[in-house]
């Protein structure tokens, strides 16, 4: 397939105004699925978490998961939404192989939450208020795996496999109103908005929010209208973008692609598009359906959801600190520079750094370990940093460095042992014998041995060439297998030279 022509981004903004909209799907972390008792655990064997109800077999009747309703209400409240006194489920009719019932149980004209807003802050300090049209409950579809071919998509595949485990998993879909005025910040607005939603659902505890596992997925809607025009352009919807960086790249790409088409006199097709992470491009999916095409009608097997106002008020009292307020508080409490704080935030490490500080580490030490060695190991393994080690263990590791038990070099070895399942940092230190040698007698013996091999070093130091001590320090560190404190070794060498 030939690559699409792209217009320079700045040129595109001279000619057109981008109009955005986002649909973020949040998988809830309930124990069971939305309408049945099947497990909602991730990573189980294919088609093991299924039953007649979520497979749509005859006789299977749905029953609403109360915890999912509770989580949906709390999320709606956190988004500043009104909570409907009554809402209904509807059948959204369409055929896909990964939707066993041939319809999705969703909400249409009577969502659980509506008319909210959330304010996001860009790296420049600019604040953008995103209006929320609705946050409605629904169930997820299954998952198709296309085998063969080079793209992982159905085109060119030899065959496809379907896993219905995800079918029926509780979802909240958050739909924004049109976002106008983003201008050159449009790609960053997309990334930051999804990041704030992800941060919010984690703080609420309603989702595991692991984008790599599909817990949070974004459909990015982009359209362009000519400068000076009030007529909206035709939108495209890039489906299931599952990383923050990809949301930003997808929005930028669609602006450049659509601008090139429009400037050449072409028209934009209203369609869904696939995002290709490897090439940073989108490709055509299917013509985008309108609501009428889905033939919505009320779900006859489920009664309306009518939460009492008392229950809604009780749930409102459980809401955590808003993400924007939390960020400002943490930035002050930790004393980071703006760049240091942004590094932590962009790496999605605010939660674990905060937990590590709460466990006793200094903010500087927590930031250093999570954004440094732990991030490196996580990237190498292709996993999220927080899955490798607990904040408590990182705080313990930092304490061992602070009290001189470990050097940074030794601490990295201890960290690897903790990640390998060898126990707590102290247990790894004890088992591997990695503590710094603090016995001056042992250090002096190693220094004397090194000096015997380099007898001219002391004279060089006495002549003012202090850097000559480096050769002895290196020899001692090698002899002690890195378990000596280099600063203390240097002190002892200089003491010998001044004797």
Coordinates of C-alpha atoms in Angstrom, one line a residue:
X1 CA 0.0 0.0 0.0
X2 CA 1.4 3.3 -1.1
X3 CA 2.3 5.8 1.7
X4 CA -0.1 8.7 2.1
X5 CA 1.0 12.2 1.1
X6 CA 1.5 14.4 4.2
X7 CA 1.5 18.2 4.4
X8 CA 4.0 19.9 6.7
X9 CA 2.4 20.3 10.1
X10 CA 2.9 24.0 10.4
X11 CA 1.6 24.5 6.9
X12 CA -1.5 22.4 7.7
X13 CA -2.3 24.7 10.6
X14 CA -2.0 27.8 8.4
X15 CA -4.7 26.5 6.2
X16 CA -6.9 24.5 8.5
X17 CA -8.2 24.4 12.1
X18 CA -8.2 20.9 13.7
X19 CA -11.3 19.8 15.6
X20 CA -10.8 16.9 18.0
X21 CA -12.9 14.4 19.9
X22 CA -11.9 11.4 21.9
X23 CA -13.6 8.2 23.0
X24 CA -11.7 6.5 25.8
X25 CA -12.6 3.0 26.8
X26 CA -11.8 2.1 30.3
X27 CA -11.9 -1.6 31.4
X28 CA -13.1 -1.8 35.0
X29 CA -11.2 -4.1 37.3
X30 CA -14.2 -5.9 38.8
X31 CA -13.7 -9.5 39.9
X32 CA -16.4 -10.7 37.4
X33 CA -17.7 -9.6 34.0
X34 CA -20.5 -7.0 33.4
X35 CA -23.4 -9.3 33.0
X36 CA -22.3 -12.7 34.2
X37 CA -20.2 -14.4 36.9
X38 CA -17.2 -15.2 34.7
X39 CA -13.8 -14.1 35.8
X40 CA -12.5 -10.8 34.7
X41 CA -8.8 -11.8 35.1
X42 CA -6.3 -10.9 32.3
X43 CA -4.1 -13.4 30.7
X44 CA -6.0 -16.6 31.2
X45 CA -6.1 -19.5 28.7
X46 CA -8.1 -18.7 25.6
X47 CA -11.9 -19.1 26.0
X48 CA -11.6 -20.3 29.6
X49 CA -13.5 -17.3 31.1
X50 CA -16.8 -17.8 29.3
X51 CA -20.3 -19.0 29.9
X52 CA -23.6 -19.2 28.1
X53 CA -24.5 -15.6 29.0
X54 CA -21.4 -13.9 27.7
X55 CA -21.3 -16.2 24.7
X56 CA -24.9 -15.3 23.9
X57 CA -26.2 -18.8 23.9
X58 CA -29.9 -19.6 24.2
X59 CA -31.2 -19.4 27.7
X60 CA -28.4 -17.2 29.1
X61 CA -29.8 -14.2 30.8
X62 CA -27.7 -11.1 31.9
X63 CA -27.5 -9.7 35.4
X64 CA -25.8 -6.3 36.0
X65 CA -22.6 -6.2 38.0
X66 CA -23.3 -3.8 40.9
X67 CA -19.6 -3.1 41.5
X68 CA -19.4 -2.0 37.8
X69 CA -22.3 0.4 38.3
X70 CA -20.6 1.8 41.4
X71 CA -17.3 2.2 39.6
X72 CA -19.1 3.9 36.7
X73 CA -20.8 6.4 39.0
X74 CA -17.6 7.3 40.8
X75 CA -15.8 7.8 37.5
X76 CA -18.7 9.9 36.2
X77 CA -18.6 12.1 39.4
X78 CA -14.8 12.5 39.1
X79 CA -15.3 13.8 35.6
X80 CA -17.7 16.4 36.9
X81 CA -20.7 14.7 35.3
X82 CA -24.3 14.6 36.4
X83 CA -25.5 11.1 37.4
X84 CA -28.7 10.1 35.8
X85 CA -31.6 9.3 38.1
X86 CA -32.4 6.4 35.7
X87 CA -30.5 5.0 32.8
X88 CA -31.0 2.0 30.5
X89 CA -29.0 -0.5 28.6
X90 CA -29.5 -0.9 24.9
X91 CA -28.6 -3.4 22.2
X92 CA -26.1 -2.1 19.7
X93 CA -26.6 -4.4 16.7
X94 CA -23.6 -5.3 14.5
X95 CA -21.8 -8.4 13.4
X96 CA -18.2 -9.0 14.3
X97 CA -16.7 -12.4 14.8
X98 CA -15.4 -11.4 18.3
X99 CA -18.9 -10.4 19.5
X100 CA -20.6 -13.7 20.0
X101 CA -24.1 -12.3 20.5
X102 CA -24.0 -10.2 17.3
X103 CA -24.9 -7.2 19.4
X104 CA -23.2 -5.3 22.2
X105 CA -25.0 -4.4 25.4
X106 CA -24.2 -0.8 25.8
X107 CA -26.0 2.5 26.6
X108 CA -27.3 4.9 24.0
X109 CA -29.7 7.8 24.7
X110 CA -29.8 7.2 28.5
X111 CA -26.2 7.0 29.8
X112 CA -25.3 6.7 33.5
X113 CA -23.3 10.0 33.4
X114 CA -23.5 13.1 31.2
X115 CA -22.4 16.7 30.9
X116 CA -19.1 16.9 32.7
X117 CA -15.7 18.5 32.1
X118 CA -12.0 18.0 33.1
X119 CA -9.2 20.5 32.9
X120 CA -5.8 19.4 31.6
X121 CA -2.5 21.2 31.8
X122 CA 0.0 21.1 28.9
X123 CA 3.8 21.2 29.3
X124 CA 3.7 24.9 28.4
X125 CA 1.5 25.5 31.4
X126 CA -1.5 26.2 29.1
X127 CA -4.8 24.8 30.6
X128 CA -7.4 23.3 28.3
X129 CA -10.9 22.4 29.6
X130 CA -12.3 19.3 27.8
X131 CA -16.1 19.0 27.9
X132 CA -17.4 15.5 28.5
X133 CA -20.6 14.6 26.7
X134 CA -21.2 11.3 28.4
X135 CA -19.7 8.4 30.2
X136 CA -21.7 5.2 29.6
X137 CA -21.5 1.6 30.6
X138 CA -21.1 -1.3 28.2
X139 CA -19.3 -4.6 27.7
X140 CA -16.1 -5.3 25.8
X141 CA -15.8 -7.5 22.7
X142 CA -13.6 -10.5 22.4
X143 CA -10.2 -10.5 20.8
X144 CA -9.2 -11.7 17.3
X145 CA -5.7 -12.9 16.5
X146 CA -4.8 -13.0 12.8
X147 CA -2.2 -15.7 12.0
X148 CA 0.1 -15.4 9.1
X149 CA 0.8 -12.5 6.9
X150 CA 3.2 -9.6 7.8
X151 CA 0.9 -7.0 9.4
X152 CA -0.9 -8.9 12.1
X153 CA -4.2 -7.8 10.5
X154 CA -6.8 -9.8 8.7
X155 CA -5.6 -8.8 5.3
X156 CA -3.1 -11.4 4.1
X157 CA -3.6 -13.6 7.2
X158 CA -3.9 -17.4 6.7
X159 CA -6.6 -17.7 9.4
X160 CA -8.0 -16.0 12.5
X161 CA -8.5 -17.2 16.0
X162 CA -11.0 -15.7 18.4
X163 CA -10.7 -15.5 22.2
X164 CA -14.0 -14.7 24.0
X165 CA -12.4 -14.2 27.4
X166 CA -12.6 -10.4 27.0
X167 CA -16.2 -10.5 25.8
X168 CA -18.4 -9.1 28.5
X169 CA -15.7 -7.4 30.4
X170 CA -17.1 -4.2 32.0
X171 CA -16.3 -0.9 30.2
X172 CA -16.9 2.7 30.7
X173 CA -16.7 4.7 27.4
X174 CA -15.9 8.4 28.0
X175 CA -17.0 10.5 25.1
X176 CA -15.9 14.2 24.8
X177 CA -17.7 17.0 23.1
X178 CA -15.9 18.7 20.2
X179 CA -12.6 20.2 21.2
X180 CA -11.9 23.4 19.3
X181 CA -9.1 25.8 19.6
X182 CA -6.3 23.3 20.3
X183 CA -4.4 24.5 17.3
X184 CA -0.7 23.5 17.2
X185 CA -1.2 21.8 20.6
X186 CA -3.7 19.4 19.2
X187 CA -1.4 16.3 19.3
X188 CA -0.3 17.1 22.9
X189 CA -3.9 17.8 23.9
X190 CA -4.8 14.2 22.9
X191 CA -1.9 12.7 24.7
X192 CA -2.4 14.7 27.9
X193 CA -6.1 14.2 28.0
X194 CA -5.7 10.4 27.8
X195 CA -2.9 10.6 30.4
X196 CA -5.2 12.5 32.8
X197 CA -8.0 9.9 32.3
X198 CA -5.6 7.1 32.9
X199 CA -4.3 8.8 36.0
X200 CA -7.8 9.5 37.2
X201 CA -9.1 5.9 36.9
X202 CA -6.0 4.6 38.7
X203 CA -6.5 7.1 41.5
X204 CA -10.1 6.0 41.8
X205 CA -9.1 2.3 41.8
X206 CA -11.7 1.4 39.2
X207 CA -9.2 0.1 36.6
X208 CA -5.7 -1.3 36.4
X209 CA -5.2 1.2 33.6
X210 CA -2.4 -0.7 31.9
X211 CA -2.6 0.5 28.3
X212 CA -0.3 -2.4 27.2
X213 CA -3.1 -4.8 28.4
X214 CA -5.8 -2.8 26.7
X215 CA -7.3 -1.5 30.0
X216 CA -7.4 2.0 28.5
X217 CA -7.9 2.5 24.8
X218 CA -8.5 5.6 22.8
X219 CA -10.4 6.3 19.6
X220 CA -9.1 9.6 18.3
X221 CA -11.5 11.6 16.1
X222 CA -9.9 14.3 13.9
X223 CA -11.4 16.7 11.4
X224 CA -10.2 19.8 9.7
X225 CA -12.0 22.9 8.6
X226 CA -10.7 25.7 6.5
X227 CA -9.5 28.8 8.3
X228 CA -12.4 31.3 8.6
X229 CA -15.1 28.6 8.0
X230 CA -17.7 27.6 10.6
X231 CA -18.5 24.4 8.8
X232 CA -17.1 21.2 10.4
X233 CA -15.0 18.9 8.3
X234 CA -15.6 15.2 7.9
X235 CA -14.0 13.3 10.7
X236 CA -12.0 10.1 10.8
X237 CA -11.8 7.9 13.9
X238 CA -8.5 6.2 14.6
X239 CA -9.4 3.1 16.6
X240 CA -7.9 1.5 19.7
X241 CA -4.8 3.5 20.1
X242 CA -3.2 2.0 23.2
X243 CA -0.3 4.2 24.3
X244 CA 0.1 7.9 25.1
X245 CA 2.8 8.5 22.6
X246 CA 0.7 6.8 19.9
X247 CA -2.3 9.1 20.6
X248 CA -0.1 12.1 20.0
X249 CA 1.4 10.7 16.9
X250 CA -1.9 9.5 15.5
X251 CA -3.5 13.0 15.9
X252 CA -0.5 14.7 14.2
X253 CA -0.5 12.2 11.4
X254 CA -4.2 12.6 10.6
X255 CA -3.9 16.4 10.6
X256 CA -1.1 16.1 8.1
X257 CA -2.8 13.5 6.0
X258 CA -6.2 15.2 5.8
X259 CA -4.6 18.6 5.1
X260 CA -2.7 17.1 2.1
X261 CA -5.9 15.6 0.7
X262 CA -8.0 18.7 1.2
X263 CA -5.4 21.1 -0.2
X264 CA -5.3 18.9 -3.4
X265 CA -9.0 19.2 -3.8
X266 CA -9.9 15.8 -2.4
X267 CA -12.5 14.8 0.1
X268 CA -12.2 13.0 3.5
X269 CA -14.0 9.8 3.9
X270 CA -15.9 9.3 7.2
X271 CA -14.3 6.1 8.3
X272 CA -12.5 4.2 11.0
X273 CA -8.8 3.9 10.6
X274 CA -6.2 1.6 12.0
X275 CA -3.1 2.9 13.8
X276 CA 0.3 1.2 12.8
X277 CA 2.8 1.7 15.6
X278 CA 5.7 0.5 13.6
X279 CA 5.3 3.0 10.8
X280 CA 3.5 5.8 12.7
X281 CA 0.7 5.8 10.1
X282 CA -3.0 5.1 9.8
X283 CA -4.8 3.1 7.2
X284 CA -8.4 2.8 6.2
X285 CA -10.7 0.5 8.2
X286 CA -14.4 0.5 7.5
X287 CA -16.9 3.3 6.7
X288 CA -17.9 4.9 9.9
X289 CA -21.4 4.0 11.0
X290 CA -23.9 6.5 12.4
X291 CA -26.1 5.7 15.4
X292 CA -29.0 4.8 13.1
X293 CA -26.9 2.0 11.5
X294 CA -26.7 0.2 14.8
X295 CA -30.5 -0.1 15.2
X296 CA -30.3 0.6 19.0
X297 CA -33.3 -0.5 21.0
X298 CA -33.7 -1.0 24.8
X299 CA -32.3 -4.2 26.2
X300 CA -35.4 -6.2 27.1
X301 CA -33.6 -8.5 29.6
X302 CA -32.3 -5.7 31.9
X303 CA -34.3 -3.3 34.1
X304 CA -33.3 0.4 34.2
X305 CA -30.4 1.4 36.5
X306 CA -31.8 3.9 39.1
X307 CA -29.2 4.7 41.7
X308 CA -30.6 6.5 44.8
X309 CA -29.4 10.0 45.5
X310 CA -28.1 8.9 48.9
X311 CA -25.9 6.3 47.3
X312 CA -24.6 8.8 44.7
X313 CA -23.7 11.2 47.6
X314 CA -22.0 8.4 49.5
X315 CA -19.9 7.6 46.4
X316 CA -19.1 11.2 45.9
X317 CA -17.5 11.3 49.3
X318 CA -15.1 8.5 48.3
X319 CA -13.5 10.5 45.4
X320 CA -9.7 11.0 45.6
X321 CA -7.9 14.3 45.1
X322 CA -8.3 15.6 41.6
X323 CA -5.3 14.8 39.3
X324 CA -4.4 18.5 38.6
X325 CA -4.5 19.4 42.3
X326 CA -2.5 16.3 43.2
X327 CA 0.2 17.2 40.6
X328 CA 0.6 20.7 42.0
X329 CA 0.8 19.4 45.6
X330 CA 3.4 16.7 44.7
X331 CA 5.5 19.2 42.8
X332 CA 5.8 21.4 45.8
X333 CA 6.2 18.6 48.3
X334 CA 9.0 16.9 46.4
X335 CA 10.9 20.1 45.4
X336 CA 11.6 18.8 41.9
X337 CA 12.4 21.2 39.1
X338 CA 9.7 21.4 36.4
X339 CA 11.8 19.2 34.1
X340 CA 12.3 16.6 36.8
X341 CA 8.6 16.5 37.7
X342 CA 7.7 16.3 34.0
X343 CA 10.0 13.3 33.5
X344 CA 8.3 11.4 36.3
X345 CA 4.8 12.4 35.1
X346 CA 5.6 11.5 31.4
X347 CA 6.9 8.1 32.5
X348 CA 3.6 7.5 34.4
X349 CA 5.6 7.0 37.6
X350 CA 3.8 9.5 39.9
X351 CA 2.0 6.7 41.8
X352 CA 5.0 4.6 42.5
X353 CA 7.3 7.5 43.3
X354 CA 4.7 8.8 45.7
X355 CA 4.4 5.3 47.3
X356 CA 8.1 5.0 47.5
X357 CA 8.4 8.4 49.3
X358 CA 5.6 7.3 51.7
X359 CA 7.7 4.2 52.4
X360 CA 10.6 6.3 53.6
X361 CA 12.7 7.2 50.6
X362 CA 13.7 10.7 49.8
X363 CA 11.9 12.1 46.7
X364 CA 15.3 12.5 44.9
X365 CA 16.2 8.8 45.6
X366 CA 12.7 7.6 44.5
X367 CA 12.9 9.5 41.3
X368 CA 16.5 8.4 40.6
X369 CA 15.7 4.7 40.9
X370 CA 12.3 4.6 39.1
X371 CA 13.3 6.8 36.2
X372 CA 16.8 5.3 36.0
X373 CA 17.7 1.6 36.6
X374 CA 14.2 0.3 37.1
X375 CA 12.9 2.0 33.9
X376 CA 15.9 0.6 32.0
X377 CA 15.2 -3.0 33.2
X378 CA 11.5 -2.6 32.5
X379 CA 12.1 -1.3 29.0
X380 CA 14.5 -4.3 28.3
X381 CA 11.8 -6.7 29.4
X382 CA 8.9 -4.9 27.7
X383 CA 6.9 -4.5 30.9
X384 CA 5.6 -1.7 33.1
X385 CA 8.1 -0.6 35.7
X386 CA 5.7 -1.0 38.6
X387 CA 5.3 -4.7 37.9
X388 CA 9.0 -5.4 38.5
X389 CA 9.5 -4.3 42.1
X390 CA 7.4 -2.8 44.9
X391 CA 7.8 0.8 46.2
X392 CA 8.6 -0.6 49.7
X393 CA 11.5 -2.6 48.3
X394 CA 12.8 0.5 46.4
X395 CA 12.6 2.5 49.6
X396 CA 14.6 -0.2 51.5
X397 CA 17.2 -0.2 48.7
X398 CA 17.6 3.5 48.9
X399 CA 18.0 3.3 52.7
X400 CA 20.8 0.7 52.3
X401 CA 22.6 3.2 50.0
X402 CA 22.0 6.1 52.4
X403 CA 23.4 4.3 55.4
X404 CA 26.5 3.2 53.5
X405 CA 25.6 -0.5 53.4
X406 CA 25.6 -0.4 49.6
X407 CA 27.1 1.7 46.9
X408 CA 25.0 2.5 43.8
X409 CA 26.9 -0.2 41.9
X410 CA 26.1 -2.8 44.5
X411 CA 22.6 -1.6 44.8
X412 CA 22.0 -2.3 41.1
X413 CA 23.0 -5.9 41.7
X414 CA 20.7 -6.1 44.7
X415 CA 17.9 -4.7 42.6
X416 CA 18.4 -7.4 40.1
X417 CA 18.2 -10.0 42.8
X418 CA 15.0 -8.6 44.2
X419 CA 13.4 -8.6 40.7
X420 CA 14.6 -12.2 40.3
X421 CA 12.5 -13.1 43.3
X422 CA 15.4 -13.6 45.8
X423 CA 13.7 -11.7 48.5
X424 CA 13.8 -8.2 50.0
X425 CA 16.9 -6.0 49.5
X426 CA 18.3 -6.9 52.9
X427 CA 17.8 -10.6 52.2
X428 CA 19.6 -10.3 48.8
X429 CA 22.5 -8.4 50.5
X430 CA 22.8 -11.2 53.1
X431 CA 22.5 -14.1 50.6
X432 CA 24.9 -12.7 48.1
X433 CA 27.3 -11.0 50.5
X434 CA 27.1 -7.7 48.8
X435 CA 27.4 -5.2 51.6
X436 CA 30.1 -2.6 51.4
X437 CA 33.3 -3.6 53.3
X438 CA 33.5 -1.0 56.1
X439 CA 36.4 -2.6 58.0
X440 CA 39.3 -0.2 57.6
X441 CA 41.7 -3.0 58.4
X442 CA 40.6 -4.9 55.4
X443 CA 40.7 -1.8 53.2
X444 CA 44.2 -0.9 54.4
X445 CA 45.5 -4.4 53.7
X446 CA 44.1 -4.1 50.1
X447 CA 45.6 -0.6 49.8
X448 CA 49.0 -1.8 50.9
X449 CA 48.9 -4.6 48.4
X450 CA 48.0 -2.2 45.6
X451 CA 50.8 0.2 46.7
X452 CA 53.3 -2.6 46.7
X453 CA 52.5 -3.1 43.0
X454 CA 52.7 0.6 42.3
X455 CA 55.4 1.9 44.7
X456 CA 55.7 5.3 43.0
X457 CA 52.1 6.4 43.6
X458 CA 52.7 7.8 47.1
X459 CA 55.6 10.0 45.9
X460 CA 53.4 11.3 43.1
X461 CA 50.6 12.2 45.5
X462 CA 53.1 13.9 47.8
X463 CA 54.3 15.9 44.8
X464 CA 50.8 17.2 44.4
X465 CA 49.6 14.7 41.7
X466 CA 46.6 13.6 43.7
X467 CA 45.0 12.1 40.7
X468 CA 47.6 9.3 40.9
X469 CA 45.5 7.9 43.7
X470 CA 43.0 6.7 41.1
X471 CA 45.2 3.8 40.0
X472 CA 45.3 2.5 43.6
X473 CA 41.6 3.1 44.2
X474 CA 40.8 1.1 41.1
X475 CA 43.0 -1.8 42.1
X476 CA 41.4 -1.9 45.6
X477 CA 37.9 -1.8 44.2
X478 CA 38.8 -4.7 41.9
X479 CA 40.3 -6.7 44.7
X480 CA 37.3 -6.0 46.9
X481 CA 34.9 -7.0 44.0
X482 CA 33.3 -3.6 44.0
X483 CA 32.3 -3.9 47.7
X484 CA 34.5 -1.0 49.0
X485 CA 33.5 2.6 49.4
X486 CA 35.6 4.4 46.8
X487 CA 35.5 7.6 48.8
X488 CA 36.7 5.9 52.0
X489 CA 39.5 4.2 50.0
X490 CA 40.6 7.5 48.6
X491 CA 40.7 9.0 52.1
X492 CA 42.9 6.2 53.4
X493 CA 45.3 6.4 50.4
X494 CA 45.7 10.2 51.0
X495 CA 46.3 9.5 54.7
X496 CA 49.1 7.1 53.9
X497 CA 50.7 9.6 51.5
X498 CA 50.6 12.3 54.2
X499 CA 52.1 10.1 56.9

